[in-house]
mmCIF file of C-alpha atoms in Angstrom:
data_model
loop_
_atom_site.group_PDB
_atom_site.id
_atom_site.type_symbol
_atom_site.label_atom_id
_atom_site.label_comp_id
_atom_site.label_asym_id
_atom_site.label_seq_id
_atom_site.Cartn_x
_atom_site.Cartn_y
_atom_site.Cartn_z
ATOM 1 C CA MET A 3 -0.219 0.039 -0.221
ATOM 2 C CA GLY A 4 1.353 3.320 -1.063
ATOM 3 C CA GLY A 5 2.374 6.288 1.777
ATOM 4 C CA SER A 6 -0.378 8.494 0.516
ATOM 5 C CA LYS A 7 -3.420 5.892 1.103
ATOM 6 C CA MET A 8 -1.754 4.399 4.268
ATOM 7 C CA LYS A 9 -1.769 8.130 5.814
ATOM 8 C CA LYS A 10 -5.570 8.364 4.541
ATOM 9 C CA LEU A 11 -6.108 4.924 6.280
ATOM 10 C CA LEU A 12 -4.958 6.225 9.620
ATOM 11 C CA ILE A 13 -6.743 9.326 9.209
ATOM 12 C CA PHE A 14 -9.887 7.856 8.802
ATOM 13 C CA MET A 15 -9.187 4.994 11.199
ATOM 14 C CA GLY A 16 -8.744 7.818 13.847
ATOM 15 C CA PHE A 17 -11.151 10.086 13.165
ATOM 16 C CA PHE A 18 -13.807 6.720 13.357
ATOM 17 C CA CYS A 19 -12.462 6.122 16.724
ATOM 18 C CA PHE A 20 -12.880 9.329 18.078
ATOM 19 C CA LEU A 21 -16.377 9.274 16.875
ATOM 20 C CA ILE A 22 -16.999 6.217 18.809
ATOM 21 C CA CYS A 23 -15.259 7.730 22.043
ATOM 22 C CA GLN A 24 -17.650 10.538 21.778
ATOM 23 C CA ALA A 25 -20.636 8.472 21.455
ATOM 24 C CA PHE A 26 -20.206 6.435 24.135
ATOM 25 C CA ALA A 27 -18.846 9.241 26.305
ATOM 26 C CA GLY A 28 -22.742 10.740 25.579
ATOM 27 C CA LEU A 29 -24.897 7.145 26.875
ATOM 28 C CA GLN A 30 -25.071 8.598 30.556
ATOM 29 C CA PRO A 31 -26.868 11.323 31.076
ATOM 30 C CA THR A 32 -24.487 13.769 33.091
ATOM 31 C CA ALA A 33 -25.010 16.450 36.057
ATOM 32 C CA GLN A 34 -22.991 19.663 36.126
ATOM 33 C CA VAL A 35 -22.733 21.808 39.123
ATOM 34 C CA ASP A 36 -20.482 25.359 38.436
ATOM 35 C CA ASN A 37 -18.424 25.189 41.812
ATOM 36 C CA ASN A 38 -18.450 21.462 42.199
ATOM 37 C CA ALA A 39 -21.053 20.828 44.575
ATOM 38 C CA GLY A 40 -20.704 16.876 44.415
ATOM 39 C CA THR A 41 -22.619 14.351 42.512
ATOM 40 C CA GLN A 42 -22.472 11.437 45.231
ATOM 41 C CA GLY A 43 -26.356 10.954 46.446
ATOM 42 C CA MET A 44 -27.205 12.283 49.466
ATOM 43 C CA PRO A 45 -27.081 10.103 52.778
ATOM 44 C CA PRO A 46 -30.217 9.472 54.704
ATOM 45 C CA TYR A 47 -31.076 12.042 57.156
ATOM 46 C CA SER A 48 -33.238 12.195 60.206
ATOM 47 C CA GLY A 49 -31.842 16.282 61.898
ATOM 48 C CA PRO A 50 -33.062 19.460 62.017
ATOM 49 C CA ARG A 51 -34.364 20.744 59.204
ATOM 50 C CA ALA A 52 -34.010 24.309 57.785
ATOM 51 C CA ARG A 53 -37.340 26.380 56.871
ATOM 52 C CA ILE A 54 -37.252 27.418 53.863
ATOM 53 C CA ALA A 55 -39.530 28.879 50.999
ATOM 54 C CA VAL A 56 -39.150 28.478 46.788
ATOM 55 C CA ALA A 57 -39.642 31.340 44.734
ATOM 56 C CA ASP A 58 -41.466 31.382 41.454
ATOM 57 C CA PHE A 59 -39.268 30.310 38.955
ATOM 58 C CA GLU A 60 -38.137 32.817 36.558
ATOM 59 C CA VAL A 61 -38.286 31.418 32.716
ATOM 60 C CA LYS A 62 -35.395 32.813 30.638
ATOM 61 C CA ALA A 63 -34.782 30.207 28.233
ATOM 62 C CA ALA A 64 -36.714 30.531 24.595
ATOM 63 C CA LYS A 65 -37.946 26.855 24.250
ATOM 64 C CA ALA A 66 -39.366 27.006 27.985
ATOM 65 C CA THR A 67 -42.689 28.315 29.169
ATOM 66 C CA ASN A 68 -44.075 29.790 32.241
ATOM 67 C CA GLU A 69 -46.114 26.101 32.624
ATOM 68 C CA ILE A 70 -43.124 24.609 32.525
ATOM 69 C CA GLY A 71 -41.504 26.911 35.320
ATOM 70 C CA THR A 72 -44.357 26.483 37.441
ATOM 71 C CA GLY A 73 -43.826 22.755 36.909
ATOM 72 C CA LEU A 74 -40.442 22.366 37.575
ATOM 73 C CA ARG A 75 -40.733 24.702 40.927
ATOM 74 C CA GLU A 76 -43.215 21.435 41.896
ATOM 75 C CA MET A 77 -40.915 19.188 41.232
ATOM 76 C CA LEU A 78 -37.933 20.648 43.322
ATOM 77 C CA VAL A 79 -40.048 21.488 46.243
ATOM 78 C CA THR A 80 -41.543 17.700 46.382
ATOM 79 C CA ALA A 81 -37.579 16.824 45.960
ATOM 80 C CA LEU A 82 -36.495 19.052 49.112
ATOM 81 C CA ILE A 83 -39.151 17.939 51.265
ATOM 82 C CA ASN A 84 -38.600 14.141 50.362
ATOM 83 C CA SER A 85 -34.771 15.153 51.282
ATOM 84 C CA ASN A 86 -35.929 15.486 54.855
ATOM 85 C CA ARG A 87 -33.168 18.562 55.280
ATOM 86 C CA PHE A 88 -35.889 20.884 54.963
ATOM 87 C CA SER A 89 -39.535 22.202 56.072
ATOM 88 C CA VAL A 90 -41.057 23.763 52.808
ATOM 89 C CA VAL A 91 -43.587 26.901 54.008
ATOM 90 C CA GLU A 92 -45.693 27.206 50.888
ATOM 91 C CA ARG A 93 -46.492 31.022 50.013
ATOM 92 C CA GLN A 94 -48.228 30.383 46.501
ATOM 93 C CA VAL A 95 -51.316 29.491 48.503
ATOM 94 C CA LEU A 96 -51.152 31.942 51.121
ATOM 95 C CA ASN A 97 -54.449 33.346 49.900
ATOM 96 C CA ALA A 98 -56.736 30.567 50.259
ATOM 97 C CA VAL A 99 -55.158 29.746 53.974
ATOM 98 C CA MET A 100 -55.619 33.365 55.075
ATOM 99 C CA GLN A 101 -59.190 33.103 53.604
ATOM 100 C CA GLU A 102 -59.852 29.798 55.826
ATOM 101 C CA GLN A 103 -58.698 31.821 59.003
ATOM 102 C CA GLU A 104 -61.206 34.540 58.422
ATOM 103 C CA LEU A 105 -63.634 32.203 57.572
ATOM 104 C CA ALA A 106 -63.241 30.460 61.435
ATOM 105 C CA ALA A 107 -62.624 33.823 62.702
ATOM 106 C CA SER A 108 -65.948 35.134 61.388
ATOM 107 C CA GLY A 109 -68.184 32.993 63.758
ATOM 108 C CA ILE A 110 -69.812 31.679 60.529
ATOM 109 C CA ALA A 111 -68.176 28.345 60.105
ATOM 110 C CA GLN A 112 -68.388 25.505 62.800
ATOM 111 C CA ALA A 113 -67.005 25.853 66.424
ATOM 112 C CA GLY A 114 -64.051 23.846 67.492
ATOM 113 C CA GLY A 115 -62.291 23.718 63.964
ATOM 114 C CA GLY A 116 -59.099 24.433 65.166
ATOM 115 C CA VAL A 117 -57.946 26.850 62.670
ATOM 116 C CA GLN A 118 -55.993 29.653 64.736
ATOM 117 C CA ARG A 119 -54.472 32.816 63.902
ATOM 118 C CA GLY A 120 -50.819 33.951 64.076
ATOM 119 C CA LYS A 121 -49.647 30.575 63.377
ATOM 120 C CA ILE A 122 -48.299 30.868 59.475
ATOM 121 C CA LYS A 123 -44.702 29.838 59.708
ATOM 122 C CA THR A 124 -42.010 32.277 58.295
ATOM 123 C CA ALA A 125 -39.257 31.145 56.312
ATOM 124 C CA ASP A 126 -35.726 31.695 57.017
ATOM 125 C CA LEU A 127 -34.395 31.443 53.653
ATOM 126 C CA VAL A 128 -35.832 31.578 50.402
ATOM 127 C CA VAL A 129 -34.457 29.318 46.996
ATOM 128 C CA SER A 130 -35.080 31.109 43.402
ATOM 129 C CA ALA A 131 -34.251 29.549 40.000
ATOM 130 C CA ALA A 132 -34.546 31.024 36.769
ATOM 131 C CA VAL A 133 -34.449 28.233 33.990
ATOM 132 C CA THR A 134 -31.769 29.512 32.006
ATOM 133 C CA GLU A 135 -31.668 26.539 29.415
ATOM 134 C CA PHE A 136 -33.979 24.143 28.111
ATOM 135 C CA GLU A 137 -32.927 22.068 24.817
ATOM 136 C CA PRO A 138 -35.384 19.035 24.131
ATOM 137 C CA GLN A 139 -32.629 17.979 21.397
ATOM 138 C CA ALA A 140 -29.454 20.237 22.349
ATOM 139 C CA SER A 141 -27.751 18.870 19.439
ATOM 140 C CA GLY A 142 -30.265 20.080 16.803
ATOM 141 C CA GLY A 143 -30.587 16.719 15.091
ATOM 142 C CA LYS A 144 -28.031 13.788 13.868
ATOM 143 C CA ALA A 145 -24.022 14.230 13.555
ATOM 144 C CA GLY A 146 -23.316 13.935 9.660
ATOM 145 C CA ILE A 147 -20.234 12.168 8.216
ATOM 146 C CA GLY A 148 -19.397 12.470 4.327
ATOM 147 C CA GLY A 149 -21.682 14.399 1.725
ATOM 148 C CA GLY A 150 -24.813 15.366 2.586
ATOM 149 C CA GLY A 151 -24.867 15.790 6.126
ATOM 150 C CA ARG A 152 -26.084 12.858 6.856
ATOM 151 C CA VAL A 153 -25.387 9.636 9.063
ATOM 152 C CA GLY A 154 -26.056 6.156 7.599
ATOM 153 C CA SER A 155 -29.117 3.857 9.090
ATOM 154 C CA GLY A 156 -26.416 1.146 10.461
ATOM 155 C CA ILE A 157 -24.576 0.410 13.377
ATOM 156 C CA LEU A 158 -22.394 3.657 13.275
ATOM 157 C CA GLY A 159 -24.865 6.104 12.465
ATOM 158 C CA GLY A 160 -27.545 4.974 15.098
ATOM 159 C CA VAL A 161 -24.698 5.162 17.740
ATOM 160 C CA ILE A 162 -23.399 8.079 16.774
ATOM 161 C CA GLY A 163 -26.704 9.884 16.087
ATOM 162 C CA GLY A 164 -28.371 9.179 19.444
ATOM 163 C CA ALA A 165 -25.050 9.829 21.309
ATOM 164 C CA LEU A 166 -25.132 13.412 19.767
ATOM 165 C CA ASN A 167 -29.027 13.980 19.999
ATOM 166 C CA LYS A 168 -29.165 15.270 23.751
ATOM 167 C CA ALA A 169 -31.634 16.956 25.666
ATOM 168 C CA HIS A 170 -30.408 19.514 28.418
ATOM 169 C CA MET A 171 -31.346 21.928 30.814
ATOM 170 C CA ALA A 172 -29.664 24.443 33.576
ATOM 171 C CA LEU A 173 -31.225 26.405 36.427
ATOM 172 C CA ASP A 174 -29.405 29.141 38.126
ATOM 173 C CA ILE A 175 -30.134 28.785 41.883
ATOM 174 C CA ARG A 176 -29.864 31.632 44.537
ATOM 175 C CA ILE A 177 -30.244 30.896 48.366
ATOM 176 C CA ILE A 178 -31.381 34.315 50.103
ATOM 177 C CA ASP A 179 -31.744 35.366 53.522
ATOM 178 C CA THR A 180 -34.586 36.530 54.184
ATOM 179 C CA SER A 181 -34.222 38.773 57.587
ATOM 180 C CA THR A 182 -31.208 40.327 55.216
ATOM 181 C CA SER A 183 -31.582 39.808 51.852
ATOM 182 C CA GLU A 184 -28.129 38.441 51.002
ATOM 183 C CA ILE A 185 -27.215 36.116 48.734
ATOM 184 C CA LEU A 186 -25.776 33.335 50.966
ATOM 185 C CA ALA A 187 -24.889 31.392 47.881
ATOM 186 C CA SER A 188 -25.528 31.064 43.969
ATOM 187 C CA THR A 189 -24.503 28.792 40.870
ATOM 188 C CA ARG A 190 -25.578 27.006 37.875
ATOM 189 C CA VAL A 191 -27.331 23.055 37.979
ATOM 190 C CA GLN A 192 -26.854 21.285 34.944
ATOM 191 C CA GLY A 193 -28.270 17.764 33.818
ATOM 192 C CA GLN A 194 -28.375 16.355 30.278
ATOM 193 C CA ALA A 195 -29.313 12.928 28.812
ATOM 194 C CA SER A 196 -29.013 11.512 25.551
ATOM 195 C CA ASP A 197 -31.796 9.316 23.808
ATOM 196 C CA ILE A 198 -30.138 5.728 23.773
ATOM 197 C CA LYS A 199 -32.853 3.819 25.397
ATOM 198 C CA GLY A 200 -32.309 2.576 28.702
ATOM 199 C CA ALA A 201 -29.008 4.520 29.373
ATOM 200 C CA VAL A 202 -30.188 5.243 32.777
ATOM 201 C CA GLY A 203 -32.367 3.779 35.428
ATOM 202 C CA LEU A 204 -35.277 6.168 36.751
ATOM 203 C CA GLY A 205 -34.736 4.750 40.380
ATOM 204 C CA PHE A 206 -31.399 6.449 40.353
ATOM 205 C CA ILE A 207 -32.672 9.883 39.420
ATOM 206 C CA GLY A 208 -36.117 9.979 41.125
ATOM 207 C CA ASN A 209 -39.588 8.835 40.579
ATOM 208 C CA TRP A 210 -41.878 11.700 41.627
ATOM 209 C CA GLY A 211 -43.955 12.740 38.865
ATOM 210 C CA LEU A 212 -43.438 15.093 36.312
ATOM 211 C CA GLY A 213 -44.746 18.680 37.093
ATOM 212 C CA ALA A 214 -47.099 20.995 35.154
ATOM 213 C CA GLY A 215 -46.493 21.600 31.624
ATOM 214 C CA LEU A 216 -43.726 18.653 31.736
ATOM 215 C CA SER A 217 -45.951 15.412 30.844
ATOM 216 C CA GLY A 218 -45.214 15.641 26.973
ATOM 217 C CA TYR A 219 -41.679 14.913 27.992
ATOM 218 C CA ALA A 220 -42.150 11.706 29.843
ATOM 219 C CA ASN A 221 -39.956 8.869 28.811
ATOM 220 C CA THR A 222 -38.058 11.044 26.719
ATOM 221 C CA PRO A 223 -34.453 11.752 27.422
ATOM 222 C CA MET A 224 -35.794 15.648 28.477
ATOM 223 C CA GLU A 225 -37.209 13.750 31.249
ATOM 224 C CA LYS A 226 -33.968 12.177 32.419
ATOM 225 C CA ALA A 227 -32.378 15.439 31.992
ATOM 226 C CA ILE A 228 -35.122 17.419 34.292
ATOM 227 C CA ARG A 229 -34.820 14.644 37.043
ATOM 228 C CA VAL A 230 -30.894 14.772 37.224
ATOM 229 C CA CYS A 231 -31.375 18.922 37.253
ATOM 230 C CA ILE A 232 -33.659 18.529 39.937
ATOM 231 C CA ILE A 233 -31.572 16.163 42.066
ATOM 232 C CA GLU A 234 -28.862 18.391 41.632
ATOM 233 C CA ALA A 235 -30.190 21.504 42.610
ATOM 234 C CA VAL A 236 -31.248 19.743 45.874
ATOM 235 C CA LYS A 237 -27.544 18.647 46.641
ATOM 236 C CA TYR A 238 -26.464 22.093 46.316
ATOM 237 C CA VAL A 239 -29.116 23.893 48.396
ATOM 238 C CA SER A 240 -28.653 21.091 51.081
ATOM 239 C CA GLN A 241 -24.817 21.767 50.914
ATOM 240 C CA SER A 242 -24.546 25.227 50.569
ATOM 241 C CA ILE A 243 -26.766 26.057 53.566
ATOM 242 C CA PRO A 244 -25.158 27.034 56.352
ATOM 243 C CA ALA A 245 -25.432 24.422 59.480
ATOM 244 C CA ASN A 246 -27.019 27.187 61.648
ATOM 245 C CA TYR A 247 -29.901 27.229 59.710
ATOM 246 C CA TYR A 248 -30.513 23.809 60.605
ATOM 247 C CA LYS A 249 -32.856 24.532 63.733
ATOM 248 C CA TYR A 250 -36.217 23.195 63.344
#
């Protein structure tokens, strides 16, 4: 074989190996926290809790809607409660709570209902989040080899095309002291997953229901990316709150 042909063959083999490595690197969903808060699962916890509130999510990503932001907030609240590290006070239904208190105090309602004024708990911290990235197909399609920008229908095309077709989302998280309005911690958490079937067992990344506006992503890579991102957010919040706030 001539030197020119051998050189072309080596270049092609090197490119082929690179694509295979990139493909298999994308088989597992990944989660990233900018300041390296850690990716290990949290151990069981039964100690004192921090009292927090979760603000409405700000939606900045072009492909996300306010309904999606509401659904993501619902999932984060559920995950925070299930971690057993937080007492979460709800502000979104405060008007309904106050109406019940007014009704009990009016004398119209049945006596002995047990509703009392002056018992609403306040949060020491507020967790705010902005949806900054929301990409059900972050790659925009399958990769191309050769002319036409298309991948063949064989094994190579399936592996490479699937690995590059990733769902991705990111949240910017802030933890704010309600007494001083000081931002105690801030970071970005991310989650992504490829569309390779069975790449991740849902048992690892949470099995609670998808929030409002997210049901269309059930059993898709985006569901996995969402769950990874929510769990990373819970890890970050739990690890970033100073110990003196855990007192309830």
